[in-house]
PDB file of C-alpha atoms in Angstrom:
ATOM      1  CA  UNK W   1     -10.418 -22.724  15.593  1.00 55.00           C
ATOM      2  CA  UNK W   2     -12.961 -25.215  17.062  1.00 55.00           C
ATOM      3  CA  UNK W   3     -11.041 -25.575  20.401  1.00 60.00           C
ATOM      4  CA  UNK W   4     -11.112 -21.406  21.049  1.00 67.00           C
ATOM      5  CA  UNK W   5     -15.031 -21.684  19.937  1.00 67.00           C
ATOM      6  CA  UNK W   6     -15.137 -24.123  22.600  1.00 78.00           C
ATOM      7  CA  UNK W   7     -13.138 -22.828  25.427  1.00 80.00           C
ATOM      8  CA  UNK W   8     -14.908 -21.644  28.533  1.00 77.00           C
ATOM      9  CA  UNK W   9     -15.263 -17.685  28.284  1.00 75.00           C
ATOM     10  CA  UNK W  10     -14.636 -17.458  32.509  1.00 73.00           C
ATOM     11  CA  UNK W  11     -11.270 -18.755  31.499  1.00 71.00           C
ATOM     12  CA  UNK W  12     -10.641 -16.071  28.814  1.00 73.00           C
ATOM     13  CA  UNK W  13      -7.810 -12.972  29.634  1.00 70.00           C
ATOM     14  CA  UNK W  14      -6.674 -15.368  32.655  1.00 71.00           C
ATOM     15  CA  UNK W  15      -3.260 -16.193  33.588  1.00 71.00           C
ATOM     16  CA  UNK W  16      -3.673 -20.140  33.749  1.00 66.00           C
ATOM     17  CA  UNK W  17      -0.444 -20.717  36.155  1.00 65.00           C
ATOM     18  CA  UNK W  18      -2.380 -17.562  38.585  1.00 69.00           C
ATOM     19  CA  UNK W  19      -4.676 -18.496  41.237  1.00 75.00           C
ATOM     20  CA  UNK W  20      -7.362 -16.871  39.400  1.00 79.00           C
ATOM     21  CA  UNK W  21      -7.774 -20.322  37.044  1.00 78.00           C
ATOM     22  CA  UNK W  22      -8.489 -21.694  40.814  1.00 78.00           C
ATOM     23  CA  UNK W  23     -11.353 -19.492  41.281  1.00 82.00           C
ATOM     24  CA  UNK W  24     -12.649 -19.562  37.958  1.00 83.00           C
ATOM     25  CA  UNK W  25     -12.720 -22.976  38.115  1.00 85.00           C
ATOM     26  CA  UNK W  26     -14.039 -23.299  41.554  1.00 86.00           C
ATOM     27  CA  UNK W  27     -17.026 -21.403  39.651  1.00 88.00           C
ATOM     28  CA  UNK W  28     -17.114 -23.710  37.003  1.00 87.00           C
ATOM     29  CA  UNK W  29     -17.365 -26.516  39.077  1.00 88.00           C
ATOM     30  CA  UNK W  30     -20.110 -25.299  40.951  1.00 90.00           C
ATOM     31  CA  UNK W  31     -22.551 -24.953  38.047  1.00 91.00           C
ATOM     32  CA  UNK W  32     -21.476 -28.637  36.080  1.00 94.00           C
ATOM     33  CA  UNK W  33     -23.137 -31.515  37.812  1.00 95.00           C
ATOM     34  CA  UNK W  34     -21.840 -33.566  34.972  1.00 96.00           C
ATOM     35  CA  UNK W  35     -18.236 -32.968  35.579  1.00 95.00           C
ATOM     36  CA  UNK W  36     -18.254 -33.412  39.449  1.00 95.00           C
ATOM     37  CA  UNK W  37     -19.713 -36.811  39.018  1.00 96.00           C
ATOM     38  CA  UNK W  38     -17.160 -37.706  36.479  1.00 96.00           C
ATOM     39  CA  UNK W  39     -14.592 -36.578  39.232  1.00 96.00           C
ATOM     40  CA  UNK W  40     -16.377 -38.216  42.108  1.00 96.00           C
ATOM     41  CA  UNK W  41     -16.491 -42.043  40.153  1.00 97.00           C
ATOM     42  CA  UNK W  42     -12.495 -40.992  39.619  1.00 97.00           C
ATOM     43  CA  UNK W  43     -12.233 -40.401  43.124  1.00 97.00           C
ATOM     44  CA  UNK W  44     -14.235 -43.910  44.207  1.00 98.00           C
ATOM     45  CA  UNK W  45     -11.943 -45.448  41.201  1.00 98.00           C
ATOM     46  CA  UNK W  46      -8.811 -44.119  42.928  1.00 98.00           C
ATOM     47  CA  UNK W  47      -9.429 -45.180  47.026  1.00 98.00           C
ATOM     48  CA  UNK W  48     -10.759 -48.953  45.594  1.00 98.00           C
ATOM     49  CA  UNK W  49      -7.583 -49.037  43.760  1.00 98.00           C
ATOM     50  CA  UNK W  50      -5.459 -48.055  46.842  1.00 98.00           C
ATOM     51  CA  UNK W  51      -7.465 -50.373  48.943  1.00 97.00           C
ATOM     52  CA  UNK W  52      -6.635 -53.456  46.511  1.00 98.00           C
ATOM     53  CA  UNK W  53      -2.962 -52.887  45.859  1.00 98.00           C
ATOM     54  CA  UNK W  54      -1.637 -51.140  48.765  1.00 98.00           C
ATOM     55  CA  UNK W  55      -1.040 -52.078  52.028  1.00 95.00           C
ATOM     56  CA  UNK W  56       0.802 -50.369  55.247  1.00 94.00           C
ATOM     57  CA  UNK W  57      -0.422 -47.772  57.828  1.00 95.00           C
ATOM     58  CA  UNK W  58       0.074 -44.240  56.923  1.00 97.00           C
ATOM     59  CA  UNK W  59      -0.962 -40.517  55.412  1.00 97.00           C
ATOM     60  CA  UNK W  60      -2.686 -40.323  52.329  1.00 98.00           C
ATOM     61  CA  UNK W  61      -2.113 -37.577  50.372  1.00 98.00           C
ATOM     62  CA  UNK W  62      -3.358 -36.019  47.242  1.00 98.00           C
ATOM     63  CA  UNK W  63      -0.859 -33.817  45.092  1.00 98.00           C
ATOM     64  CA  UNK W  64      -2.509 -31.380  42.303  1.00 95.00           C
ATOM     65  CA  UNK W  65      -5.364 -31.380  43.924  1.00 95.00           C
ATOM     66  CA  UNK W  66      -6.890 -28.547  42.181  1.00 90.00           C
ATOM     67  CA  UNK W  67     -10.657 -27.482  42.777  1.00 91.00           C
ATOM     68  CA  UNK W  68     -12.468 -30.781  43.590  1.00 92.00           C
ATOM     69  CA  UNK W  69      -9.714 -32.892  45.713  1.00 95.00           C
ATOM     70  CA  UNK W  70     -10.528 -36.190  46.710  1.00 97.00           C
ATOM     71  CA  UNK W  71     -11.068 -35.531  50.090  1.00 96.00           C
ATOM     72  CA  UNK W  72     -14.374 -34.308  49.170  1.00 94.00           C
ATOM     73  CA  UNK W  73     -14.874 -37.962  48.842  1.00 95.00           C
ATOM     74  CA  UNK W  74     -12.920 -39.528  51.792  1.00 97.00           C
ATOM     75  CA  UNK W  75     -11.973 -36.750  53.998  1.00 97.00           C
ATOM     76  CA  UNK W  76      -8.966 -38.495  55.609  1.00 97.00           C
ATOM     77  CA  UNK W  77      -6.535 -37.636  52.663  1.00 98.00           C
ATOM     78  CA  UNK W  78      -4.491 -34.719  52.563  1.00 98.00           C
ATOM     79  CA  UNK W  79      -5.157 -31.849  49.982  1.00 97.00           C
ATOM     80  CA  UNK W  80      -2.259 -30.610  48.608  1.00 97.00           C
ATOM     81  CA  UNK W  81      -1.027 -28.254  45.582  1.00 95.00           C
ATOM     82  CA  UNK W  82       1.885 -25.911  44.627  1.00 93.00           C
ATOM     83  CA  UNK W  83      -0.761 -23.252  43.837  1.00 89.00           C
ATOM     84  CA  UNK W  84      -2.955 -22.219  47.122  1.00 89.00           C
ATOM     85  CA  UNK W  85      -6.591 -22.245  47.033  1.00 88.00           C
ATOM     86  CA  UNK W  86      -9.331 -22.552  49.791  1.00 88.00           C
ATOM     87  CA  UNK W  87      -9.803 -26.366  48.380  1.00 90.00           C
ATOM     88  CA  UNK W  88      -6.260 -27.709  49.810  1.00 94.00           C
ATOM     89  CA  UNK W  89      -5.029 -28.121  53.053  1.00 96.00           C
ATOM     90  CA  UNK W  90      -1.304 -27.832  52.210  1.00 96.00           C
ATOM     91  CA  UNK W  91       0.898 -26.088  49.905  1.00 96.00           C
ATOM     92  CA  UNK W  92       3.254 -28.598  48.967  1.00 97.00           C
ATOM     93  CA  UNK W  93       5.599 -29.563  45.633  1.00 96.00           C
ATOM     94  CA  UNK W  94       5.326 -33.298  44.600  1.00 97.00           C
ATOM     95  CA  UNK W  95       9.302 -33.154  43.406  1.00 97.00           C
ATOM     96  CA  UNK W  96      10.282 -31.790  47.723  1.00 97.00           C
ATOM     97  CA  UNK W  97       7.685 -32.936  50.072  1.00 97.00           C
ATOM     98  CA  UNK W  98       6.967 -31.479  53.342  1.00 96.00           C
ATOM     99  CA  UNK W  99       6.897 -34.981  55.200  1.00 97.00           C
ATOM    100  CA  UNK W 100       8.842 -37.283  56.959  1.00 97.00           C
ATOM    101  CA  UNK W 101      10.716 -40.591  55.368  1.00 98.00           C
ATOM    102  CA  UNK W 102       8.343 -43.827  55.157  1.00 97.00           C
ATOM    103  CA  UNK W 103       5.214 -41.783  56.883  1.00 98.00           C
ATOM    104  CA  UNK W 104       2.884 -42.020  53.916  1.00 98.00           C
ATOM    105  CA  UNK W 105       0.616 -44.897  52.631  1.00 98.00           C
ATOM    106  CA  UNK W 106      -0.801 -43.739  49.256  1.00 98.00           C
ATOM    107  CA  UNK W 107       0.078 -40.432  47.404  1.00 98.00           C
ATOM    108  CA  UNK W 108      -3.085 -39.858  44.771  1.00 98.00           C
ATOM    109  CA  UNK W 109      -2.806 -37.474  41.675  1.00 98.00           C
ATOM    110  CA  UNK W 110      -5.087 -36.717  39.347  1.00 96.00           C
ATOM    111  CA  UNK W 111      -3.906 -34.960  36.321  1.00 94.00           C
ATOM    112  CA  UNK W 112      -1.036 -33.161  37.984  1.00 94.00           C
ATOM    113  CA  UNK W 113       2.061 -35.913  36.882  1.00 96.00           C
ATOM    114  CA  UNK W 114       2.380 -34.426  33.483  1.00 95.00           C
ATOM    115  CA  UNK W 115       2.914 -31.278  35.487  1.00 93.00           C
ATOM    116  CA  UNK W 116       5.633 -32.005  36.871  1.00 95.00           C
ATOM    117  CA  UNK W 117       9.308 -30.590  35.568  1.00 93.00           C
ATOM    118  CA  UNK W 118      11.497 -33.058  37.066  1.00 95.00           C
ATOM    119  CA  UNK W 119       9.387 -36.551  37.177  1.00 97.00           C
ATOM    120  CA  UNK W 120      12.847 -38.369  38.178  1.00 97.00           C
ATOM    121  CA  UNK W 121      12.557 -36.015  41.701  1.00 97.00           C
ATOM    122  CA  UNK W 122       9.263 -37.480  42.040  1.00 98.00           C
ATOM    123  CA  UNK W 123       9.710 -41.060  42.089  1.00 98.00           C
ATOM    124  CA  UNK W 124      12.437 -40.309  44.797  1.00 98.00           C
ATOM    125  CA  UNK W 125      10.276 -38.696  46.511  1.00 98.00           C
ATOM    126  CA  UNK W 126       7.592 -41.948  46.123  1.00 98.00           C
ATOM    127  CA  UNK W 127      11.105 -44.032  47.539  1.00 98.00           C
ATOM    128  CA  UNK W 128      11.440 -41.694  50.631  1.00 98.00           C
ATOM    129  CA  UNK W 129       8.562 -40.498  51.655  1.00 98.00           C
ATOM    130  CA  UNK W 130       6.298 -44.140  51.012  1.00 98.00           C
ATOM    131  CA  UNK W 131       5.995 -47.345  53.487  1.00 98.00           C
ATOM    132  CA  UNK W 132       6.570 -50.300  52.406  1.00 97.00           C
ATOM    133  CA  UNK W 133       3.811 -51.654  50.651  1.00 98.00           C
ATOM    134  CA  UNK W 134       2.582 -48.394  50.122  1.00 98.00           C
ATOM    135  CA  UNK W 135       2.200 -46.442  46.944  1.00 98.00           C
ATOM    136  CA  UNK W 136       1.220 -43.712  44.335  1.00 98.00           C
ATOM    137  CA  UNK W 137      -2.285 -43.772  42.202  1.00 98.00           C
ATOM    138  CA  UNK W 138      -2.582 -41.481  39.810  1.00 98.00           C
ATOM    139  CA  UNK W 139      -4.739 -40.573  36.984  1.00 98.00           C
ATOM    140  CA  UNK W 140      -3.901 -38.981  33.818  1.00 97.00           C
ATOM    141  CA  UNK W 141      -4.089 -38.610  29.958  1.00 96.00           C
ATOM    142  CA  UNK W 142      -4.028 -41.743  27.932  1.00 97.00           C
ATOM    143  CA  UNK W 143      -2.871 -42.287  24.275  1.00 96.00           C
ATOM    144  CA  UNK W 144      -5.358 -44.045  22.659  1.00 96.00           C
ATOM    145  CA  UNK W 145      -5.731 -42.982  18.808  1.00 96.00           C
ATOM    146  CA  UNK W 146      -8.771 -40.681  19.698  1.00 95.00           C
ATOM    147  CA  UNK W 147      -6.920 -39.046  22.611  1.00 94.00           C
ATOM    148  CA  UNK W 148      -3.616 -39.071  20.782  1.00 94.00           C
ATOM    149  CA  UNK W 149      -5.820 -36.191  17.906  1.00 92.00           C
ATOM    150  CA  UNK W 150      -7.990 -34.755  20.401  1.00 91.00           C
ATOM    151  CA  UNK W 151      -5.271 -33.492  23.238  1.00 90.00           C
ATOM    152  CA  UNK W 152      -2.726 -31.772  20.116  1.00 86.00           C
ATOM    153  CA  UNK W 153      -5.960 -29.855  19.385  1.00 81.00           C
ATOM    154  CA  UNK W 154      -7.585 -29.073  21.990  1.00 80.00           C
ATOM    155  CA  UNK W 155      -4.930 -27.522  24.874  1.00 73.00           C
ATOM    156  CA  UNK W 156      -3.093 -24.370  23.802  1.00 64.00           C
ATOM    157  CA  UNK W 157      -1.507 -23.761  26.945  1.00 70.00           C
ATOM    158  CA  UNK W 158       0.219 -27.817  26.908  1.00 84.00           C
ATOM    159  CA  UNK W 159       1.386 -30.065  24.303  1.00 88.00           C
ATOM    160  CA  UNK W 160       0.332 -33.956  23.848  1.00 92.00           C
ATOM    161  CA  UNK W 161       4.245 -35.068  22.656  1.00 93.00           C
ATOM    162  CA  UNK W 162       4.861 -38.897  21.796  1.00 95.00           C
ATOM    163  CA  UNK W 163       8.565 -38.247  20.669  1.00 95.00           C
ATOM    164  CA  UNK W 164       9.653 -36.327  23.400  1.00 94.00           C
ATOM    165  CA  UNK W 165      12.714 -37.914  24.664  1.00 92.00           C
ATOM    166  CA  UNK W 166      13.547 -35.685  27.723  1.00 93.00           C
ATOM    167  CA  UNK W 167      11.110 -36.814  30.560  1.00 96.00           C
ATOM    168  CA  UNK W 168      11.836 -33.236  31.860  1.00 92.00           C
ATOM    169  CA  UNK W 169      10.000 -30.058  30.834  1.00 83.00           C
ATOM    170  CA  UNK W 170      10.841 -26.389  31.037  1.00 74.00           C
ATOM    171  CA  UNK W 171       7.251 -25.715  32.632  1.00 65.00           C
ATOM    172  CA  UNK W 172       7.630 -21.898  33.229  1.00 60.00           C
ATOM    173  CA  UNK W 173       4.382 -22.243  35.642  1.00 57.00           C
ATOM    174  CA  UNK W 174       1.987 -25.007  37.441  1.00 52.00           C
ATOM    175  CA  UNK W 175      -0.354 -25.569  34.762  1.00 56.00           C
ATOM    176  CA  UNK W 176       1.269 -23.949  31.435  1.00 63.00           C
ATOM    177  CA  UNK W 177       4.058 -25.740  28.954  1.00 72.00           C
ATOM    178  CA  UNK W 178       3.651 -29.514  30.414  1.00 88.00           C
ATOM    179  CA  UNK W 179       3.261 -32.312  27.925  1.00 93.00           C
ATOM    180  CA  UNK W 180       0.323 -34.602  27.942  1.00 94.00           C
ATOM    181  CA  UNK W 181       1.862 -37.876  26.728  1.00 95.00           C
ATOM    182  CA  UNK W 182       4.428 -37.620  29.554  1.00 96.00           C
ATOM    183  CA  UNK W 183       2.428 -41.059  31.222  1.00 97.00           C
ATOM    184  CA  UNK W 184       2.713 -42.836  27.887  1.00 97.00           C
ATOM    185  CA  UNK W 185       6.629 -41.613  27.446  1.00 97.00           C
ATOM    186  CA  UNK W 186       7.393 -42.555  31.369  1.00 98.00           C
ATOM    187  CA  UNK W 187       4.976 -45.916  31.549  1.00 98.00           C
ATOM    188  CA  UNK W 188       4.853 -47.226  27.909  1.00 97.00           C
ATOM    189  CA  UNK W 189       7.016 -46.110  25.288  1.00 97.00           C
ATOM    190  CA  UNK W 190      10.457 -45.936  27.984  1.00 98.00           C
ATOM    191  CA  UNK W 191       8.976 -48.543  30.044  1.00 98.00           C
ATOM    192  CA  UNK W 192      12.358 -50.516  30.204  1.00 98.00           C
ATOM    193  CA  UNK W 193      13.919 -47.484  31.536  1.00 98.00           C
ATOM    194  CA  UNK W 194      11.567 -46.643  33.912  1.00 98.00           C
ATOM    195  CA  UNK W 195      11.321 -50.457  35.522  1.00 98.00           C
ATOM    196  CA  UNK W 196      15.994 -50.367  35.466  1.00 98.00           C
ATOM    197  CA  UNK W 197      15.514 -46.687  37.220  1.00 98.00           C
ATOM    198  CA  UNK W 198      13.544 -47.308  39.806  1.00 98.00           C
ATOM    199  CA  UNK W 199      12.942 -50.926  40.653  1.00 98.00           C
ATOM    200  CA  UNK W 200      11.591 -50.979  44.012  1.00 98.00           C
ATOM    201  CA  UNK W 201       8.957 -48.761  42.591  1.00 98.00           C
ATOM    202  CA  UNK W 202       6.915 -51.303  40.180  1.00 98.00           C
ATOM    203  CA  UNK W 203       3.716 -50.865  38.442  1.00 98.00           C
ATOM    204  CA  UNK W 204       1.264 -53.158  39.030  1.00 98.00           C
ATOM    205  CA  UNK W 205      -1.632 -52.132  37.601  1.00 98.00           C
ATOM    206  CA  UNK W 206      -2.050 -49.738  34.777  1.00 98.00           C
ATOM    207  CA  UNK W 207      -6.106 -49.327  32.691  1.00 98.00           C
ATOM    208  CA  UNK W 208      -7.981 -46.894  30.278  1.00 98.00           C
ATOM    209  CA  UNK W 209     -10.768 -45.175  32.419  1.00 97.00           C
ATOM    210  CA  UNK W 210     -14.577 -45.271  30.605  1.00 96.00           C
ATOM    211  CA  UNK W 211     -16.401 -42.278  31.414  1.00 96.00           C
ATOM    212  CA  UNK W 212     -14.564 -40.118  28.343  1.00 95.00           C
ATOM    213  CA  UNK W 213     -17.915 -39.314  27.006  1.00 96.00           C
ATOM    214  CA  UNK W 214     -19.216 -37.481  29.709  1.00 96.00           C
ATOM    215  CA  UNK W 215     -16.252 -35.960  30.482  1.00 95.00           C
ATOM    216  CA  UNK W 216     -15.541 -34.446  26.582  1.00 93.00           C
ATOM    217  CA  UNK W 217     -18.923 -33.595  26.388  1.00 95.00           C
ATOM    218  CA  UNK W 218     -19.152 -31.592  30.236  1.00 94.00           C
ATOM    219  CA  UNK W 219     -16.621 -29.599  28.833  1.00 92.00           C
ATOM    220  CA  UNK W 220     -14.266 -30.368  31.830  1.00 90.00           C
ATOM    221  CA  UNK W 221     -13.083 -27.422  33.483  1.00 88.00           C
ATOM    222  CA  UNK W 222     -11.657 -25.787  30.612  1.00 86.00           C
ATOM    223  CA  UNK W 223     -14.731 -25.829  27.872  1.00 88.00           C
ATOM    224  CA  UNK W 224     -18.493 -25.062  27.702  1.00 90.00           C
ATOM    225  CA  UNK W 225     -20.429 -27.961  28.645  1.00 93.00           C
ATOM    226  CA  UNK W 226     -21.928 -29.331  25.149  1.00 93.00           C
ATOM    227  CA  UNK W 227     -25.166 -31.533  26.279  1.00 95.00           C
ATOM    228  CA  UNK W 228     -28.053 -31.098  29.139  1.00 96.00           C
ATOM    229  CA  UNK W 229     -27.502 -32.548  32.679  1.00 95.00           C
ATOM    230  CA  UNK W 230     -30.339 -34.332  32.193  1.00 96.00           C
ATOM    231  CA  UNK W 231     -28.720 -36.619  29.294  1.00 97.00           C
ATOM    232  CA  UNK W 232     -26.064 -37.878  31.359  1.00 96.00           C
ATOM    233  CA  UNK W 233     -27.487 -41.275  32.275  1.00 96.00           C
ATOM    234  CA  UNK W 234     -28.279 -41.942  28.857  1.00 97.00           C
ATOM    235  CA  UNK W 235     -24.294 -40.742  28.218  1.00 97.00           C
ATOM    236  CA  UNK W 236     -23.033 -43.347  30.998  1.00 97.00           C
ATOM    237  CA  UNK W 237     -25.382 -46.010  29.259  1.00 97.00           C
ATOM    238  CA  UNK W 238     -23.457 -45.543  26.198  1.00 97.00           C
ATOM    239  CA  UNK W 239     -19.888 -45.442  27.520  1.00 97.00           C
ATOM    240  CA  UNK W 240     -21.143 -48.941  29.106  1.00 97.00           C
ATOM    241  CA  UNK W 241     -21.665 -50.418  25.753  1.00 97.00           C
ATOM    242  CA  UNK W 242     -18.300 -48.880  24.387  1.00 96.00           C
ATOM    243  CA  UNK W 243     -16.357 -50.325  26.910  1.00 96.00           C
ATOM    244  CA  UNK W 244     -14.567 -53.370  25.052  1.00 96.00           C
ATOM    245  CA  UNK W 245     -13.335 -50.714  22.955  1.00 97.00           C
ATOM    246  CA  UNK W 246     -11.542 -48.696  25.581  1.00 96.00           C
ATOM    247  CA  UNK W 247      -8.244 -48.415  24.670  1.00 94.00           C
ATOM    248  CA  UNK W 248      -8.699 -47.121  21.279  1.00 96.00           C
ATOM    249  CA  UNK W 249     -11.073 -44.288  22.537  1.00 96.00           C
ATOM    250  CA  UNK W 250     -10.803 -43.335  26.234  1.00 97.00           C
ATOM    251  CA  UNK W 251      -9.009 -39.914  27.086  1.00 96.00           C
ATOM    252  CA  UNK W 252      -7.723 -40.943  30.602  1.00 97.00           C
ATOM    253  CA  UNK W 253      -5.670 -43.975  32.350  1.00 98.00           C
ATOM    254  CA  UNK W 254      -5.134 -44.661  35.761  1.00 98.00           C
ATOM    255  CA  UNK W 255      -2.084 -46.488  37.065  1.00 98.00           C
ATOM    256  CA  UNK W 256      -1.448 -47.847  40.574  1.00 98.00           C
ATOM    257  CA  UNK W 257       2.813 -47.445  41.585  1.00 98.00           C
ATOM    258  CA  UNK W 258       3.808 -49.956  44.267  1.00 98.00           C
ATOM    259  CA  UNK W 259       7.050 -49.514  46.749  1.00 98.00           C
ATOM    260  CA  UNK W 260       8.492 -52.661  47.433  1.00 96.00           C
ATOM    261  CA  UNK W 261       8.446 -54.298  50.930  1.00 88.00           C
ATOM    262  CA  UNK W 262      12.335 -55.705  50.967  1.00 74.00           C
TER     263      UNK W 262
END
């Protein structure tokens, strides 16, 4: 198949729930320039975001945080993850946090909310642990038409599932059995749902990211990078010119969840 062609031979024989996918991709990272700007523009995305739509004083934290958290951006937020790594601060579960009621400002995740077993446990969590006025950003797959064919091919270790109709998963580990359409099931297709369920917990603001390009073509952290460094300006030119076409062909979406103030 194209995707095992593809895949990143560091990542071969390794256990992808283990912390050795941390250090492999802590190596990845290192030698892709393209990817960690990709990650950095999420990361600049993600604080403007939290400085537009949220208000209160408070922690910010990052859940998932992986290999390239966003406090290597803005070193004032909290790296956490359920897997431990020299990259986080914290081992911590999104579903059970480790911190006091209404003591956090913004809670930022990027690509970890599929992850999660028991989503329902983590907008609680958003209710208890968030001030008023305070609230969740996080970034994950999106389901236009290109990344509704790309993710069922590409990802052997996680499905891309429209029709699920359990929000929960039986994820057997951090990274392995989670379903990549869970945004689009939660925030689009069950929308109504969501919005009776947790009221106080509105989203208000919800858009297709546009640097797919260089992202699919860095190979992430999971593939072998496909073009030079070098051609990455001319790659960000393009995705500027494909922009009014976003939401049929971008890969990722970031929303911005709000707690109410009354």
């Amino acid at each position: 198949m194209l995707a095992d062609f593809l895949r990143e031979p560091l990542l071969d024989k390794i256990d992808v729930d283990s912390t050795d996918r941390m250090t492999a991709h802590e190596e990845i990272l290192n030698r892709k320039p393209m990817i960690r700007e990709v990650f950095s523009e999420i990361h600049r995305l993600m604080w403007t975001l939290s400085r537009q739509y949220l208000d209160g004083s408070g922690q910010d934290i990052e859940i998932g945080a992986g290999v390239y958290p966003i406090k290597r951006s803005y070193p004032s937020v909290l790296a956490t993850d359920v897997v431990p790594s020299a990259s986080i601060d914290r081992v911590m579960d999104a579903q059970a946090m480790d911190v006091p009621d209404g003591s956090v400002r913004t809670i930022f995740g990027q690509h970890c909310f599929h992850h999660l077993p028991q989503p329902e446990k983590f907008f609680h969590e958003l209710q208890r642990v968030l001030v008023p006025g305070g609230g969740a950003v996080l970034v994950e797959p999106y389901w236009s038409p290109v990344a509704s064919v790309l993710y069922k091919r590409l990802f052997a270790s996680e499905g891309f599932d429209k029709t699920e109709q359990n929000w929960n998963s039986s994820a057997s580990g951090a990274m392995s059995d989670a379903n990549q359409a869970l945004s689009y099931v939660v925030f689009k297709r069950d929308r109504q749902r969501y919005d009776r369920m947790f009221p106080s917990l509105p989203v208000v603001h919800q858009a297709p990211l546009g640097n797919y390009l260089r992202y699919l073509l860095s190979g992430g952290l999971n593939f072998r990078q496909l073009i030079p460094d070098g051609l990455a300006p001319l790659v960000k030119g393009i995705e500027a010119g494909l922009s009014p076409v976003n939401r049929w062909i971008a890969l990722h979406h970031v929303l911005v969840i709000r707690k109410a103030k009354d």
